[in-house]
């Protein structure tokens, strides 16, 4: 089994090749550059360096969101196209779950990955390793960070926070949780595409044509369009 993992859901761009239980190669950048221009060359370079051709692939695993609307769409579109063209399974994994998987394996507590969603909001979930498997304690959601911190304080557990947007919220988290809050190191903030591949390795394929990203909320432009449409229909 040779899996290609693709993550363009946030600023970090990542691709990886996993063959059985071995990571053949992994490419990660954390740059504010256009993923639509860079993702295919990244895949091609990785495949060439690992001496693989598209026919060798047996599954595509993609980060399905939440995150940047444009970034999520780019990754999902490429993943769907490759899976359909090669006639191989497609699996989608939460972009937040990838972060939790990378740091939570040896942490005795909850893992709270986060992406900034502006105006004091964050995309986040709650995860924990149990019996060597990552379990979802709370589904991914969009929340106000202040309210989230208070909820986590009541859990009584140590909480490991991770994500490239952590510096934007770390002071507020520390103020609310004190020593209950633990913060991942800077080298652990990028989601690892090899973790993405591993998370999707044993999951069954999804219907390619009905597969859609998980935005959690509508893009601002879509929300305004629907609001305007509703006003017109309602007179």
mmCIF file of C-alpha atoms in Angstrom:
data_model
loop_
_atom_site.group_PDB
_atom_site.id
_atom_site.type_symbol
_atom_site.label_atom_id
_atom_site.label_comp_id
_atom_site.label_asym_id
_atom_site.label_seq_id
_atom_site.Cartn_x
_atom_site.Cartn_y
_atom_site.Cartn_z
ATOM 1 C CA UNK A 1 0.000 0.000 0.000
ATOM 2 C CA UNK A 2 1.394 3.392 -1.043
ATOM 3 C CA UNK A 3 -0.490 6.414 0.273
ATOM 4 C CA UNK A 4 -0.175 9.997 -0.898
ATOM 5 C CA UNK A 5 -1.201 12.529 1.769
ATOM 6 C CA UNK A 6 -2.053 16.130 0.854
ATOM 7 C CA UNK A 7 -2.583 19.074 3.204
ATOM 8 C CA UNK A 8 -3.127 22.624 1.938
ATOM 9 C CA UNK A 9 -5.802 23.518 4.480
ATOM 10 C CA UNK A 10 -3.771 26.297 6.156
ATOM 11 C CA UNK A 11 -0.534 28.231 5.604
ATOM 12 C CA UNK A 12 1.481 25.055 6.077
ATOM 13 C CA UNK A 13 1.617 23.018 2.876
ATOM 14 C CA UNK A 14 2.461 19.361 3.250
ATOM 15 C CA UNK A 15 2.668 16.185 1.180
ATOM 16 C CA UNK A 16 3.907 12.758 2.200
ATOM 17 C CA UNK A 17 4.275 9.245 0.866
ATOM 18 C CA UNK A 18 3.620 6.341 3.227
ATOM 19 C CA UNK A 19 4.364 2.789 2.070
ATOM 20 C CA UNK A 20 2.946 0.205 4.458
ATOM 21 C CA UNK A 21 4.313 1.557 7.767
ATOM 22 C CA UNK A 22 7.314 3.411 6.373
ATOM 23 C CA UNK A 23 7.419 7.122 5.598
ATOM 24 C CA UNK A 24 9.148 7.290 2.217
ATOM 25 C CA UNK A 25 9.204 11.048 2.043
ATOM 26 C CA UNK A 26 7.666 14.200 3.448
ATOM 27 C CA UNK A 27 7.608 17.813 2.289
ATOM 28 C CA UNK A 28 6.454 20.720 4.500
ATOM 29 C CA UNK A 29 6.590 24.489 4.178
ATOM 30 C CA UNK A 30 4.939 27.171 6.301
ATOM 31 C CA UNK A 31 4.808 30.111 3.913
ATOM 32 C CA UNK A 32 2.159 32.642 2.937
ATOM 33 C CA UNK A 33 2.344 31.657 -0.711
ATOM 34 C CA UNK A 34 -0.216 30.454 -3.217
ATOM 35 C CA UNK A 35 -0.853 26.743 -2.637
ATOM 36 C CA UNK A 36 -2.514 26.399 -6.042
ATOM 37 C CA UNK A 37 0.826 27.177 -7.715
ATOM 38 C CA UNK A 38 3.030 25.117 -5.408
ATOM 39 C CA UNK A 39 1.134 21.940 -4.509
ATOM 40 C CA UNK A 40 1.465 20.018 -7.799
ATOM 41 C CA UNK A 41 5.224 20.699 -8.144
ATOM 42 C CA UNK A 42 5.615 19.580 -4.515
ATOM 43 C CA UNK A 43 3.799 16.317 -5.258
ATOM 44 C CA UNK A 44 5.803 15.760 -8.441
ATOM 45 C CA UNK A 45 9.114 16.409 -6.679
ATOM 46 C CA UNK A 46 8.242 14.058 -3.821
ATOM 47 C CA UNK A 47 7.120 11.299 -6.184
ATOM 48 C CA UNK A 48 10.271 11.658 -8.279
ATOM 49 C CA UNK A 49 12.600 11.674 -5.283
ATOM 50 C CA UNK A 50 10.901 8.579 -3.873
ATOM 51 C CA UNK A 51 11.011 6.887 -7.301
ATOM 52 C CA UNK A 52 7.249 6.482 -7.483
ATOM 53 C CA UNK A 53 4.808 7.021 -10.326
ATOM 54 C CA UNK A 54 1.067 7.696 -10.070
ATOM 55 C CA UNK A 55 0.251 4.062 -10.896
ATOM 56 C CA UNK A 56 2.049 3.019 -7.691
ATOM 57 C CA UNK A 57 -0.428 4.889 -5.489
ATOM 58 C CA UNK A 58 -3.158 2.890 -3.754
ATOM 59 C CA UNK A 59 -4.890 5.598 -1.687
ATOM 60 C CA UNK A 60 -5.155 9.383 -1.406
ATOM 61 C CA UNK A 61 -5.612 10.960 2.030
ATOM 62 C CA UNK A 62 -6.429 14.669 2.267
ATOM 63 C CA UNK A 63 -6.891 17.254 5.017
ATOM 64 C CA UNK A 64 -10.560 18.211 4.632
ATOM 65 C CA UNK A 65 -10.676 21.245 6.939
ATOM 66 C CA UNK A 66 -11.378 23.338 8.841
ATOM 67 C CA UNK A 67 -8.979 26.065 7.834
ATOM 68 C CA UNK A 68 -8.523 28.458 4.941
ATOM 69 C CA UNK A 69 -11.484 28.111 2.591
ATOM 70 C CA UNK A 70 -9.322 28.504 -0.491
ATOM 71 C CA UNK A 71 -6.600 26.255 0.875
ATOM 72 C CA UNK A 72 -9.036 23.485 1.803
ATOM 73 C CA UNK A 73 -10.689 23.627 -1.627
ATOM 74 C CA UNK A 74 -7.331 23.357 -3.413
ATOM 75 C CA UNK A 75 -6.262 20.239 -1.531
ATOM 76 C CA UNK A 76 -9.644 18.538 -1.752
ATOM 77 C CA UNK A 77 -10.004 19.262 -5.469
ATOM 78 C CA UNK A 78 -6.576 17.817 -6.278
ATOM 79 C CA UNK A 79 -7.164 14.789 -4.046
ATOM 80 C CA UNK A 80 -10.540 14.050 -5.643
ATOM 81 C CA UNK A 81 -9.125 14.434 -9.148
ATOM 82 C CA UNK A 82 -6.204 12.098 -8.447
ATOM 83 C CA UNK A 83 -8.368 9.490 -6.732
ATOM 84 C CA UNK A 84 -10.935 9.536 -9.541
ATOM 85 C CA UNK A 85 -8.324 9.439 -12.316
ATOM 86 C CA UNK A 86 -6.341 6.609 -10.697
ATOM 87 C CA UNK A 87 -9.487 4.805 -9.506
ATOM 88 C CA UNK A 88 -8.194 4.495 -5.942
ATOM 89 C CA UNK A 89 -9.817 5.247 -2.558
ATOM 90 C CA UNK A 90 -10.058 8.760 -1.157
ATOM 91 C CA UNK A 91 -10.108 9.471 2.589
ATOM 92 C CA UNK A 92 -10.621 12.820 4.319
ATOM 93 C CA UNK A 93 -9.184 13.628 7.749
ATOM 94 C CA UNK A 94 -9.815 16.617 10.023
ATOM 95 C CA UNK A 95 -7.080 19.225 9.712
ATOM 96 C CA UNK A 96 -7.191 19.647 13.499
ATOM 97 C CA UNK A 97 -6.899 15.916 14.098
ATOM 98 C CA UNK A 98 -3.603 15.900 12.189
ATOM 99 C CA UNK A 99 -2.128 18.399 14.648
ATOM 100 C CA UNK A 100 -3.371 16.424 17.639
ATOM 101 C CA UNK A 101 -1.950 13.200 16.255
ATOM 102 C CA UNK A 102 1.498 14.689 15.898
ATOM 103 C CA UNK A 103 1.926 15.763 19.525
ATOM 104 C CA UNK A 104 -0.495 13.775 21.659
ATOM 105 C CA UNK A 105 0.895 10.273 21.417
ATOM 106 C CA UNK A 106 2.855 10.485 24.675
ATOM 107 C CA UNK A 107 0.854 13.144 26.508
ATOM 108 C CA UNK A 108 -1.298 12.130 29.469
ATOM 109 C CA UNK A 109 -4.149 14.573 29.022
ATOM 110 C CA UNK A 110 -6.267 16.265 26.378
ATOM 111 C CA UNK A 111 -4.893 17.807 23.195
ATOM 112 C CA UNK A 112 -6.534 20.982 21.900
ATOM 113 C CA UNK A 113 -5.325 21.910 18.394
ATOM 114 C CA UNK A 114 -6.412 25.299 17.118
ATOM 115 C CA UNK A 115 -6.494 27.541 14.078
ATOM 116 C CA UNK A 116 -7.245 31.246 14.374
ATOM 117 C CA UNK A 117 -10.628 32.233 12.910
ATOM 118 C CA UNK A 118 -10.382 35.983 13.638
ATOM 119 C CA UNK A 119 -12.467 38.194 15.936
ATOM 120 C CA UNK A 120 -11.431 36.182 18.996
ATOM 121 C CA UNK A 121 -12.644 32.911 17.482
ATOM 122 C CA UNK A 122 -10.765 29.665 16.898
ATOM 123 C CA UNK A 123 -11.381 26.405 15.111
ATOM 124 C CA UNK A 124 -10.644 23.703 17.622
ATOM 125 C CA UNK A 125 -11.413 20.183 18.798
ATOM 126 C CA UNK A 126 -10.420 17.994 21.723
ATOM 127 C CA UNK A 127 -8.488 14.758 21.380
ATOM 128 C CA UNK A 128 -6.752 12.149 23.518
ATOM 129 C CA UNK A 129 -4.744 9.025 22.896
ATOM 130 C CA UNK A 130 -6.346 5.953 24.456
ATOM 131 C CA UNK A 131 -4.860 2.471 23.980
ATOM 132 C CA UNK A 132 -2.470 3.868 21.357
ATOM 133 C CA UNK A 133 -5.322 5.277 19.253
ATOM 134 C CA UNK A 134 -6.283 8.920 18.861
ATOM 135 C CA UNK A 135 -9.825 9.430 20.118
ATOM 136 C CA UNK A 136 -12.089 12.411 19.475
ATOM 137 C CA UNK A 137 -13.300 13.763 22.821
ATOM 138 C CA UNK A 138 -15.108 16.746 21.280
ATOM 139 C CA UNK A 139 -15.877 17.263 17.608
ATOM 140 C CA UNK A 140 -14.261 20.128 15.706
ATOM 141 C CA UNK A 141 -16.062 23.420 16.173
ATOM 142 C CA UNK A 142 -15.849 27.196 15.891
ATOM 143 C CA UNK A 143 -15.851 28.921 19.300
ATOM 144 C CA UNK A 144 -14.853 32.088 21.101
ATOM 145 C CA UNK A 145 -11.493 31.413 22.701
ATOM 146 C CA UNK A 146 -12.504 32.991 26.014
ATOM 147 C CA UNK A 147 -15.482 30.660 26.371
ATOM 148 C CA UNK A 148 -13.409 27.702 25.259
ATOM 149 C CA UNK A 149 -10.730 28.303 27.863
ATOM 150 C CA UNK A 150 -13.319 28.383 30.648
ATOM 151 C CA UNK A 151 -14.849 25.104 29.483
ATOM 152 C CA UNK A 152 -11.449 23.411 29.396
ATOM 153 C CA UNK A 153 -10.616 24.691 32.863
ATOM 154 C CA UNK A 154 -13.575 22.773 34.238
ATOM 155 C CA UNK A 155 -12.265 19.497 32.777
ATOM 156 C CA UNK A 156 -9.601 19.330 35.478
ATOM 157 C CA UNK A 157 -7.151 17.775 33.010
ATOM 158 C CA UNK A 158 -3.891 19.078 31.612
ATOM 159 C CA UNK A 159 -4.476 20.499 28.135
ATOM 160 C CA UNK A 160 -1.793 20.476 25.430
ATOM 161 C CA UNK A 161 -2.335 23.290 22.912
ATOM 162 C CA UNK A 162 -0.827 23.104 19.436
ATOM 163 C CA UNK A 163 -0.991 25.067 16.188
ATOM 164 C CA UNK A 164 0.887 27.752 14.286
ATOM 165 C CA UNK A 165 -1.659 30.345 15.426
ATOM 166 C CA UNK A 166 -0.974 29.593 19.089
ATOM 167 C CA UNK A 167 1.106 32.771 19.670
ATOM 168 C CA UNK A 168 -2.013 34.849 18.896
ATOM 169 C CA UNK A 169 -3.887 33.274 21.800
ATOM 170 C CA UNK A 170 -1.274 31.952 24.218
ATOM 171 C CA UNK A 171 -1.471 34.870 26.650
ATOM 172 C CA UNK A 172 -5.247 34.537 26.976
ATOM 173 C CA UNK A 173 -4.989 30.769 27.431
ATOM 174 C CA UNK A 174 -2.344 31.126 30.134
ATOM 175 C CA UNK A 175 -4.450 33.701 31.955
ATOM 176 C CA UNK A 176 -7.475 31.391 31.976
ATOM 177 C CA UNK A 177 -5.844 28.020 32.624
ATOM 178 C CA UNK A 178 -2.550 28.745 34.357
ATOM 179 C CA UNK A 179 -0.425 25.637 34.895
ATOM 180 C CA UNK A 180 -3.208 23.467 33.470
ATOM 181 C CA UNK A 181 -2.167 24.677 29.992
ATOM 182 C CA UNK A 182 0.779 23.068 28.202
ATOM 183 C CA UNK A 183 2.104 24.416 24.910
ATOM 184 C CA UNK A 184 3.712 22.451 22.100
ATOM 185 C CA UNK A 185 7.206 23.461 20.983
ATOM 186 C CA UNK A 186 7.657 25.616 17.881
ATOM 187 C CA UNK A 187 8.982 22.588 15.977
ATOM 188 C CA UNK A 188 5.694 20.765 16.596
ATOM 189 C CA UNK A 189 3.289 23.417 15.308
ATOM 190 C CA UNK A 190 3.214 22.365 11.637
ATOM 191 C CA UNK A 191 0.745 19.577 10.831
ATOM 192 C CA UNK A 192 2.727 16.568 9.602
ATOM 193 C CA UNK A 193 1.471 15.072 6.323
ATOM 194 C CA UNK A 194 2.969 11.721 7.375
ATOM 195 C CA UNK A 195 0.603 11.777 10.381
ATOM 196 C CA UNK A 196 -2.228 12.528 7.947
ATOM 197 C CA UNK A 197 -1.282 9.483 5.884
ATOM 198 C CA UNK A 198 -1.154 7.294 8.980
ATOM 199 C CA UNK A 199 -4.562 8.499 10.207
ATOM 200 C CA UNK A 200 -6.146 7.593 6.871
ATOM 201 C CA UNK A 201 -4.237 4.370 6.313
ATOM 202 C CA UNK A 202 -6.876 1.957 7.605
ATOM 203 C CA UNK A 203 -9.989 4.035 6.969
ATOM 204 C CA UNK A 204 -12.353 2.969 4.175
ATOM 205 C CA UNK A 205 -12.592 5.074 1.044
ATOM 206 C CA UNK A 206 -15.351 7.655 0.717
ATOM 207 C CA UNK A 207 -17.576 8.439 -2.251
ATOM 208 C CA UNK A 208 -15.424 10.672 -4.409
ATOM 209 C CA UNK A 209 -18.224 12.591 -6.101
ATOM 210 C CA UNK A 210 -20.089 13.502 -2.900
ATOM 211 C CA UNK A 211 -16.946 14.189 -0.861
ATOM 212 C CA UNK A 212 -16.888 17.802 0.356
ATOM 213 C CA UNK A 213 -14.642 19.847 2.646
ATOM 214 C CA UNK A 214 -15.573 20.541 6.256
ATOM 215 C CA UNK A 215 -15.594 24.315 6.459
ATOM 216 C CA UNK A 216 -17.563 24.341 9.760
ATOM 217 C CA UNK A 217 -18.934 27.747 8.752
ATOM 218 C CA UNK A 218 -19.706 29.384 5.445
ATOM 219 C CA UNK A 219 -17.133 31.608 3.841
ATOM 220 C CA UNK A 220 -17.975 35.279 4.440
ATOM 221 C CA UNK A 221 -18.730 35.872 0.767
ATOM 222 C CA UNK A 222 -21.100 32.889 0.662
ATOM 223 C CA UNK A 223 -22.853 34.001 3.843
ATOM 224 C CA UNK A 224 -23.416 37.501 2.448
ATOM 225 C CA UNK A 225 -24.680 36.068 -0.855
ATOM 226 C CA UNK A 226 -27.178 33.817 0.945
ATOM 227 C CA UNK A 227 -28.285 36.700 3.150
ATOM 228 C CA UNK A 228 -28.846 38.931 0.133
ATOM 229 C CA UNK A 229 -30.665 36.134 -1.709
ATOM 230 C CA UNK A 230 -32.937 35.601 1.293
ATOM 231 C CA UNK A 231 -33.826 39.298 1.410
ATOM 232 C CA UNK A 232 -34.702 39.269 -2.288
ATOM 233 C CA UNK A 233 -36.864 36.142 -1.980
ATOM 234 C CA UNK A 234 -38.622 37.510 1.067
ATOM 235 C CA UNK A 235 -39.283 40.826 -0.618
#
